[in-house]
């Protein structure tokens, strides 16, 4: 184990962002095989829920099921928080450019800091605020590009960002009361249930399409394992160490990683604008990391 738990927290949240940044690439490959957004999300979260349950049950440590109220809270984190943020965002990007949507969505760390301060009395540190401002500038430069954005699309992205804010803040408190494997299992089960209900209750005119080829199912399985189970587990493990404010700032590296993934795997072109934005984001994270890792806060990851 790393001597400084804060450094471990940074590494976990970065790993989480790396996994989530690959989600667009894996999803695009699944879409190429005939699947659509809801079809991919149903399979993604079902695989994730089953896999987490197997991991939990096969782990050597004896784990106790949480109290019914906590079970419900964790389930709703996935059913409303995770699935809601994903649904709003993927619906929005059908009506606006990805670059514009990313810039709007990444106001979420600001929401986390302000709502956490107002509701949970978690006053942000000066270096957190400085890093947040720098990271927001970097995200705007990195992802900012000319593009159309409808009023509906902007509202949906803001709803996604706000939903994810409460998902992060609520998760930081709920996961203090249970072990990591149990918590993530209920979150995945909640998200899977929501999309299954959507499929069963939605009008027949709304298509839910699954892959036509085995390669599409493989890409969704990769999405479920790497960009869902691993990423969500790393996120909540890091959140338990760093808290929501620092975690949300570290998450701003994700747009940079999305662009890198696009260049490496989708033949997208790198621009000077993206390079300048990346410098702001990475610089903010280095500055934040230097200040955060000076203090040792012992945390036990279960």
Short mmCIF file of C-alpha atoms in Angstrom, two decimals:
data_model
loop_
_atom_site.label_atom_id
_atom_site.label_comp_id
_atom_site.label_asym_id
_atom_site.label_seq_id
_atom_site.Cartn_x
_atom_site.Cartn_y
_atom_site.Cartn_z
CA UNK A 1 0.00 0.00 0.00
CA UNK A 2 1.22 3.52 -0.75
CA UNK A 3 2.52 5.34 2.30
CA UNK A 4 0.49 8.46 1.54
CA UNK A 5 -3.21 7.65 1.26
CA UNK A 6 -3.92 10.92 -0.57
CA UNK A 7 -1.59 9.83 -3.36
CA UNK A 8 -3.45 6.52 -3.52
CA UNK A 9 -6.71 8.45 -3.76
CA UNK A 10 -5.41 10.49 -6.69
CA UNK A 11 -4.25 7.31 -8.45
CA UNK A 12 -7.65 5.66 -7.97
CA UNK A 13 -9.64 8.63 -9.28
CA UNK A 14 -7.27 8.97 -12.25
CA UNK A 15 -7.75 5.26 -13.00
CA UNK A 16 -11.49 5.83 -12.82
CA UNK A 17 -11.29 8.75 -15.25
CA UNK A 18 -9.14 6.66 -17.59
CA UNK A 19 -11.78 3.93 -17.65
CA UNK A 20 -14.68 6.34 -18.16
CA UNK A 21 -12.74 8.14 -20.92
CA UNK A 22 -12.70 4.91 -22.93
CA UNK A 23 -16.50 4.56 -22.76
CA UNK A 24 -17.18 6.64 -25.92
CA UNK A 25 -14.74 4.48 -27.90
CA UNK A 26 -16.25 1.19 -26.70
CA UNK A 27 -19.79 2.51 -27.21
CA UNK A 28 -19.04 3.70 -30.75
CA UNK A 29 -17.76 0.23 -31.66
CA UNK A 30 -20.97 -1.31 -30.26
CA UNK A 31 -23.11 1.18 -32.24
CA UNK A 32 -21.29 0.12 -35.41
CA UNK A 33 -22.63 -3.41 -34.86
CA UNK A 34 -26.25 -2.23 -34.86
CA UNK A 35 -26.90 -1.39 -31.18
CA UNK A 36 -28.35 1.90 -29.95
CA UNK A 37 -27.85 3.82 -26.70
CA UNK A 38 -30.52 2.11 -24.57
CA UNK A 39 -29.59 -1.34 -25.88
CA UNK A 40 -25.95 -0.76 -24.97
CA UNK A 41 -26.84 0.59 -21.51
CA UNK A 42 -29.12 -2.36 -20.69
CA UNK A 43 -26.42 -4.90 -21.51
CA UNK A 44 -23.66 -2.78 -19.96
CA UNK A 45 -25.24 -2.45 -16.53
CA UNK A 46 -26.65 -5.99 -16.46
CA UNK A 47 -23.19 -7.45 -17.03
CA UNK A 48 -21.75 -5.04 -14.46
CA UNK A 49 -24.34 -5.96 -11.82
CA UNK A 50 -23.86 -9.71 -12.27
CA UNK A 51 -20.07 -9.36 -12.29
CA UNK A 52 -20.04 -7.26 -9.11
CA UNK A 53 -22.31 -9.75 -7.33
CA UNK A 54 -19.94 -12.60 -8.28
CA UNK A 55 -16.91 -10.60 -7.14
CA UNK A 56 -18.59 -9.77 -3.85
CA UNK A 57 -19.65 -13.35 -3.16
CA UNK A 58 -16.30 -14.87 -4.13
CA UNK A 59 -14.13 -12.44 -2.16
CA UNK A 60 -12.34 -14.01 0.80
CA UNK A 61 -13.67 -11.50 3.33
CA UNK A 62 -17.01 -12.20 5.03
CA UNK A 63 -19.28 -9.32 4.05
CA UNK A 64 -22.52 -8.39 5.79
CA UNK A 65 -25.49 -7.11 3.83
CA UNK A 66 -26.32 -3.51 4.83
CA UNK A 67 -29.52 -2.40 6.55
CA UNK A 68 -32.60 -2.16 4.27
CA UNK A 69 -32.55 1.67 4.30
CA UNK A 70 -28.91 1.74 3.18
CA UNK A 71 -29.64 -0.92 0.54
CA UNK A 72 -32.35 1.32 -0.85
CA UNK A 73 -30.07 4.39 -0.81
CA UNK A 74 -27.33 2.54 -2.70
CA UNK A 75 -29.84 1.08 -5.16
CA UNK A 76 -31.27 4.56 -5.85
CA UNK A 77 -27.76 5.91 -6.42
CA UNK A 78 -27.63 3.67 -9.47
CA UNK A 79 -31.31 3.75 -10.42
CA UNK A 80 -31.60 7.55 -10.34
CA UNK A 81 -28.10 9.02 -10.08
CA UNK A 82 -25.93 6.95 -12.40
CA UNK A 83 -28.60 5.99 -14.93
CA UNK A 84 -30.21 9.45 -14.88
CA UNK A 85 -26.96 11.26 -15.60
CA UNK A 86 -26.15 8.83 -18.42
CA UNK A 87 -29.61 9.02 -19.98
CA UNK A 88 -29.80 12.84 -19.92
CA UNK A 89 -26.32 13.16 -21.40
CA UNK A 90 -26.69 10.62 -24.20
CA UNK A 91 -30.06 12.11 -25.14
CA UNK A 92 -28.56 15.62 -25.21
CA UNK A 93 -25.64 14.84 -27.50
CA UNK A 94 -28.08 13.79 -30.20
CA UNK A 95 -28.97 17.51 -30.44
CA UNK A 96 -25.58 19.23 -29.98
CA UNK A 97 -21.87 18.80 -30.61
CA UNK A 98 -19.83 16.69 -28.20
CA UNK A 99 -17.39 19.52 -27.52
CA UNK A 100 -20.11 21.94 -26.41
CA UNK A 101 -21.78 19.28 -24.27
CA UNK A 102 -18.52 18.45 -22.48
CA UNK A 103 -17.87 22.12 -21.66
CA UNK A 104 -21.38 22.50 -20.20
CA UNK A 105 -21.34 19.13 -18.39
CA UNK A 106 -18.04 19.81 -16.63
CA UNK A 107 -19.59 22.57 -14.58
CA UNK A 108 -20.33 19.59 -12.32
CA UNK A 109 -17.24 20.12 -10.10
CA UNK A 110 -18.50 23.64 -9.42
CA UNK A 111 -21.88 22.18 -8.42
CA UNK A 112 -20.12 19.67 -6.14
CA UNK A 113 -18.10 22.35 -4.35
CA UNK A 114 -21.00 24.81 -3.95
CA UNK A 115 -23.70 22.28 -2.98
CA UNK A 116 -21.30 20.43 -0.70
CA UNK A 117 -20.49 23.74 1.00
CA UNK A 118 -24.16 24.73 1.34
CA UNK A 119 -25.63 21.37 2.34
CA UNK A 120 -22.81 19.44 4.03
CA UNK A 121 -20.84 22.49 5.29
CA UNK A 122 -17.71 21.24 3.48
CA UNK A 123 -15.86 24.52 2.95
CA UNK A 124 -13.46 24.26 -0.03
CA UNK A 125 -9.78 24.94 0.55
CA UNK A 126 -8.09 27.82 -1.26
CA UNK A 127 -5.91 25.55 -3.40
CA UNK A 128 -9.02 23.51 -4.35
CA UNK A 129 -10.75 26.65 -5.66
CA UNK A 130 -7.64 27.74 -7.58
CA UNK A 131 -7.26 24.29 -9.15
CA UNK A 132 -10.97 24.17 -9.99
CA UNK A 133 -10.85 27.50 -11.85
CA UNK A 134 -7.76 26.43 -13.80
CA UNK A 135 -9.29 23.06 -14.64
CA UNK A 136 -12.55 24.67 -15.84
CA UNK A 137 -10.57 26.99 -18.14
CA UNK A 138 -8.67 23.98 -19.44
CA UNK A 139 -11.85 21.99 -20.12
CA UNK A 140 -13.37 24.96 -21.98
CA UNK A 141 -10.26 25.33 -24.15
CA UNK A 142 -9.79 21.61 -24.70
CA UNK A 143 -13.35 20.72 -25.67
CA UNK A 144 -14.62 24.11 -26.80
CA UNK A 145 -15.38 24.20 -30.50
CA UNK A 146 -17.96 25.73 -32.80
CA UNK A 147 -21.15 23.73 -32.73
CA UNK A 148 -24.90 23.91 -32.55
CA UNK A 149 -26.68 23.59 -29.24
CA UNK A 150 -30.45 23.64 -28.80
CA UNK A 151 -32.08 24.96 -25.65
CA UNK A 152 -33.39 21.46 -24.92
CA UNK A 153 -29.91 20.00 -25.35
CA UNK A 154 -28.37 22.53 -22.95
CA UNK A 155 -31.05 21.84 -20.34
CA UNK A 156 -30.51 18.09 -20.64
CA UNK A 157 -26.73 18.42 -20.20
CA UNK A 158 -27.22 20.63 -17.14
CA UNK A 159 -29.67 18.08 -15.72
CA UNK A 160 -27.11 15.35 -16.32
CA UNK A 161 -24.40 17.40 -14.61
CA UNK A 162 -26.63 18.22 -11.64
CA UNK A 163 -27.78 14.59 -11.31
CA UNK A 164 -24.18 13.41 -11.30
CA UNK A 165 -23.39 16.02 -8.65
CA UNK A 166 -25.93 14.53 -6.23
CA UNK A 167 -24.73 11.04 -7.23
CA UNK A 168 -21.20 12.01 -6.17
CA UNK A 169 -22.18 13.80 -2.97
CA UNK A 170 -24.67 11.12 -1.88
CA UNK A 171 -22.22 8.36 -2.76
CA UNK A 172 -19.48 9.91 -0.65
CA UNK A 173 -21.74 9.56 2.40
CA UNK A 174 -23.43 6.23 1.61
CA UNK A 175 -20.13 4.41 0.97
CA UNK A 176 -18.87 5.33 4.44
CA UNK A 177 -21.45 2.90 5.84
CA UNK A 178 -20.63 -0.18 3.77
CA UNK A 179 -17.78 -1.95 2.01
CA UNK A 180 -16.81 -1.07 -1.55
CA UNK A 181 -17.94 -4.32 -3.22
CA UNK A 182 -21.39 -4.27 -1.62
CA UNK A 183 -21.94 -0.61 -2.44
CA UNK A 184 -20.96 -0.91 -6.10
CA UNK A 185 -23.09 -4.08 -6.46
CA UNK A 186 -26.23 -2.20 -5.43
CA UNK A 187 -25.36 0.82 -7.61
CA UNK A 188 -24.96 -1.40 -10.67
CA UNK A 189 -28.17 -3.30 -9.88
CA UNK A 190 -30.06 -0.01 -9.61
CA UNK A 191 -28.78 1.26 -12.94
CA UNK A 192 -29.55 -2.05 -14.67
CA UNK A 193 -33.09 -2.10 -13.26
CA UNK A 194 -33.83 1.38 -14.54
CA UNK A 195 -32.91 0.56 -18.13
CA UNK A 196 -34.72 -2.79 -18.06
CA UNK A 197 -37.86 -0.97 -16.87
CA UNK A 198 -37.37 1.62 -19.59
CA UNK A 199 -37.29 -1.17 -22.19
CA UNK A 200 -40.36 -2.91 -20.75
CA UNK A 201 -42.46 0.21 -20.21
CA UNK A 202 -41.45 2.40 -23.15
CA UNK A 203 -43.82 2.63 -26.13
CA UNK A 204 -43.15 0.10 -28.88
CA UNK A 205 -42.35 3.00 -31.21
CA UNK A 206 -39.14 3.65 -29.24
CA UNK A 207 -36.50 1.25 -30.56
CA UNK A 208 -34.16 -0.67 -28.26
CA UNK A 209 -31.49 -2.25 -30.45
CA UNK A 210 -28.86 -4.81 -29.51
CA UNK A 211 -25.70 -5.75 -31.48
CA UNK A 212 -26.08 -7.81 -34.62
CA UNK A 213 -22.58 -9.26 -34.43
CA UNK A 214 -20.53 -11.02 -31.74
CA UNK A 215 -17.96 -8.20 -31.89
CA UNK A 216 -20.60 -5.74 -30.66
CA UNK A 217 -21.33 -7.89 -27.60
CA UNK A 218 -17.58 -8.10 -26.91
CA UNK A 219 -17.28 -4.31 -27.03
CA UNK A 220 -20.19 -3.90 -24.60
CA UNK A 221 -18.65 -6.49 -22.26
CA UNK A 222 -15.40 -4.50 -22.38
CA UNK A 223 -17.39 -1.35 -21.63
CA UNK A 224 -19.05 -3.09 -18.66
CA UNK A 225 -15.81 -4.45 -17.20
CA UNK A 226 -13.31 -1.67 -17.79
CA UNK A 227 -15.45 1.48 -18.06
CA UNK A 228 -18.12 0.50 -15.53
CA UNK A 229 -17.10 -2.04 -12.86
CA UNK A 230 -13.44 -1.06 -12.62
CA UNK A 231 -14.05 2.66 -13.08
CA UNK A 232 -16.94 2.91 -10.62
CA UNK A 233 -15.09 0.88 -8.00
CA UNK A 234 -11.99 3.05 -8.38
CA UNK A 235 -14.12 6.20 -8.25
CA UNK A 236 -15.79 5.35 -4.95
CA UNK A 237 -12.56 4.03 -3.44
CA UNK A 238 -10.85 7.31 -4.34
CA UNK A 239 -13.86 9.32 -3.21
CA UNK A 240 -13.66 7.66 0.19
CA UNK A 241 -10.10 8.98 0.58
CA UNK A 242 -10.24 12.38 -1.11
CA UNK A 243 -13.81 13.51 -0.54
CA UNK A 244 -16.14 14.94 -3.21
CA UNK A 245 -14.42 18.32 -3.75
CA UNK A 246 -10.98 17.01 -4.65
CA UNK A 247 -12.41 14.01 -6.51
CA UNK A 248 -14.53 16.24 -8.77
CA UNK A 249 -11.52 18.40 -9.66
CA UNK A 250 -9.39 15.35 -10.50
CA UNK A 251 -12.25 14.12 -12.73
CA UNK A 252 -11.67 17.12 -15.02
CA UNK A 253 -8.77 15.19 -16.57
CA UNK A 254 -11.41 13.01 -18.25
CA UNK A 255 -12.03 15.27 -21.31
CA UNK A 256 -8.29 15.27 -21.99
CA UNK A 257 -8.23 11.47 -21.78
CA UNK A 258 -11.30 11.24 -24.04
CA UNK A 259 -9.47 13.28 -26.68
CA UNK A 260 -6.35 11.11 -26.35
CA UNK A 261 -8.49 7.97 -26.74
CA UNK A 262 -10.12 9.46 -29.83
CA UNK A 263 -6.72 10.17 -31.37
CA UNK A 264 -5.37 6.70 -30.58
CA UNK A 265 -8.41 4.57 -31.42
CA UNK A 266 -10.80 6.63 -33.58
CA UNK A 267 -8.26 8.41 -35.82
CA UNK A 268 -9.27 11.85 -34.56
CA UNK A 269 -6.92 14.81 -35.09
CA UNK A 270 -5.01 16.55 -32.29
CA UNK A 271 -5.02 20.38 -32.30
CA UNK A 272 -2.94 23.08 -30.63
CA UNK A 273 -6.11 24.27 -28.87
CA UNK A 274 -6.50 20.86 -27.23
CA UNK A 275 -2.84 20.90 -26.19
CA UNK A 276 -3.18 24.30 -24.49
CA UNK A 277 -6.34 23.19 -22.68
CA UNK A 278 -4.63 19.99 -21.53
CA UNK A 279 -1.81 22.06 -20.00
CA UNK A 280 -4.34 24.00 -17.88
CA UNK A 281 -6.07 20.82 -16.69
CA UNK A 282 -2.92 18.81 -15.97
CA UNK A 283 -1.27 21.83 -14.34
CA UNK A 284 -4.29 22.24 -12.05
CA UNK A 285 -4.15 18.58 -11.05
CA UNK A 286 -0.41 18.68 -10.35
CA UNK A 287 -0.86 21.80 -8.21
CA UNK A 288 -3.77 20.20 -6.37
CA UNK A 289 -1.87 16.96 -5.92
CA UNK A 290 1.17 18.65 -4.40
CA UNK A 291 -0.98 20.41 -1.79
CA UNK A 292 -3.30 17.48 -1.07
CA UNK A 293 -0.58 14.86 -0.61
CA UNK A 294 1.24 16.93 2.00
CA UNK A 295 -1.26 15.77 4.59
CA UNK A 296 -1.75 12.13 5.50
CA UNK A 297 -5.32 11.10 6.31
CA UNK A 298 -5.54 7.42 7.24
CA UNK A 299 -8.44 5.70 5.51
CA UNK A 300 -9.20 1.98 5.44
CA UNK A 301 -10.44 0.66 2.10
CA UNK A 302 -12.66 -2.35 2.72
#
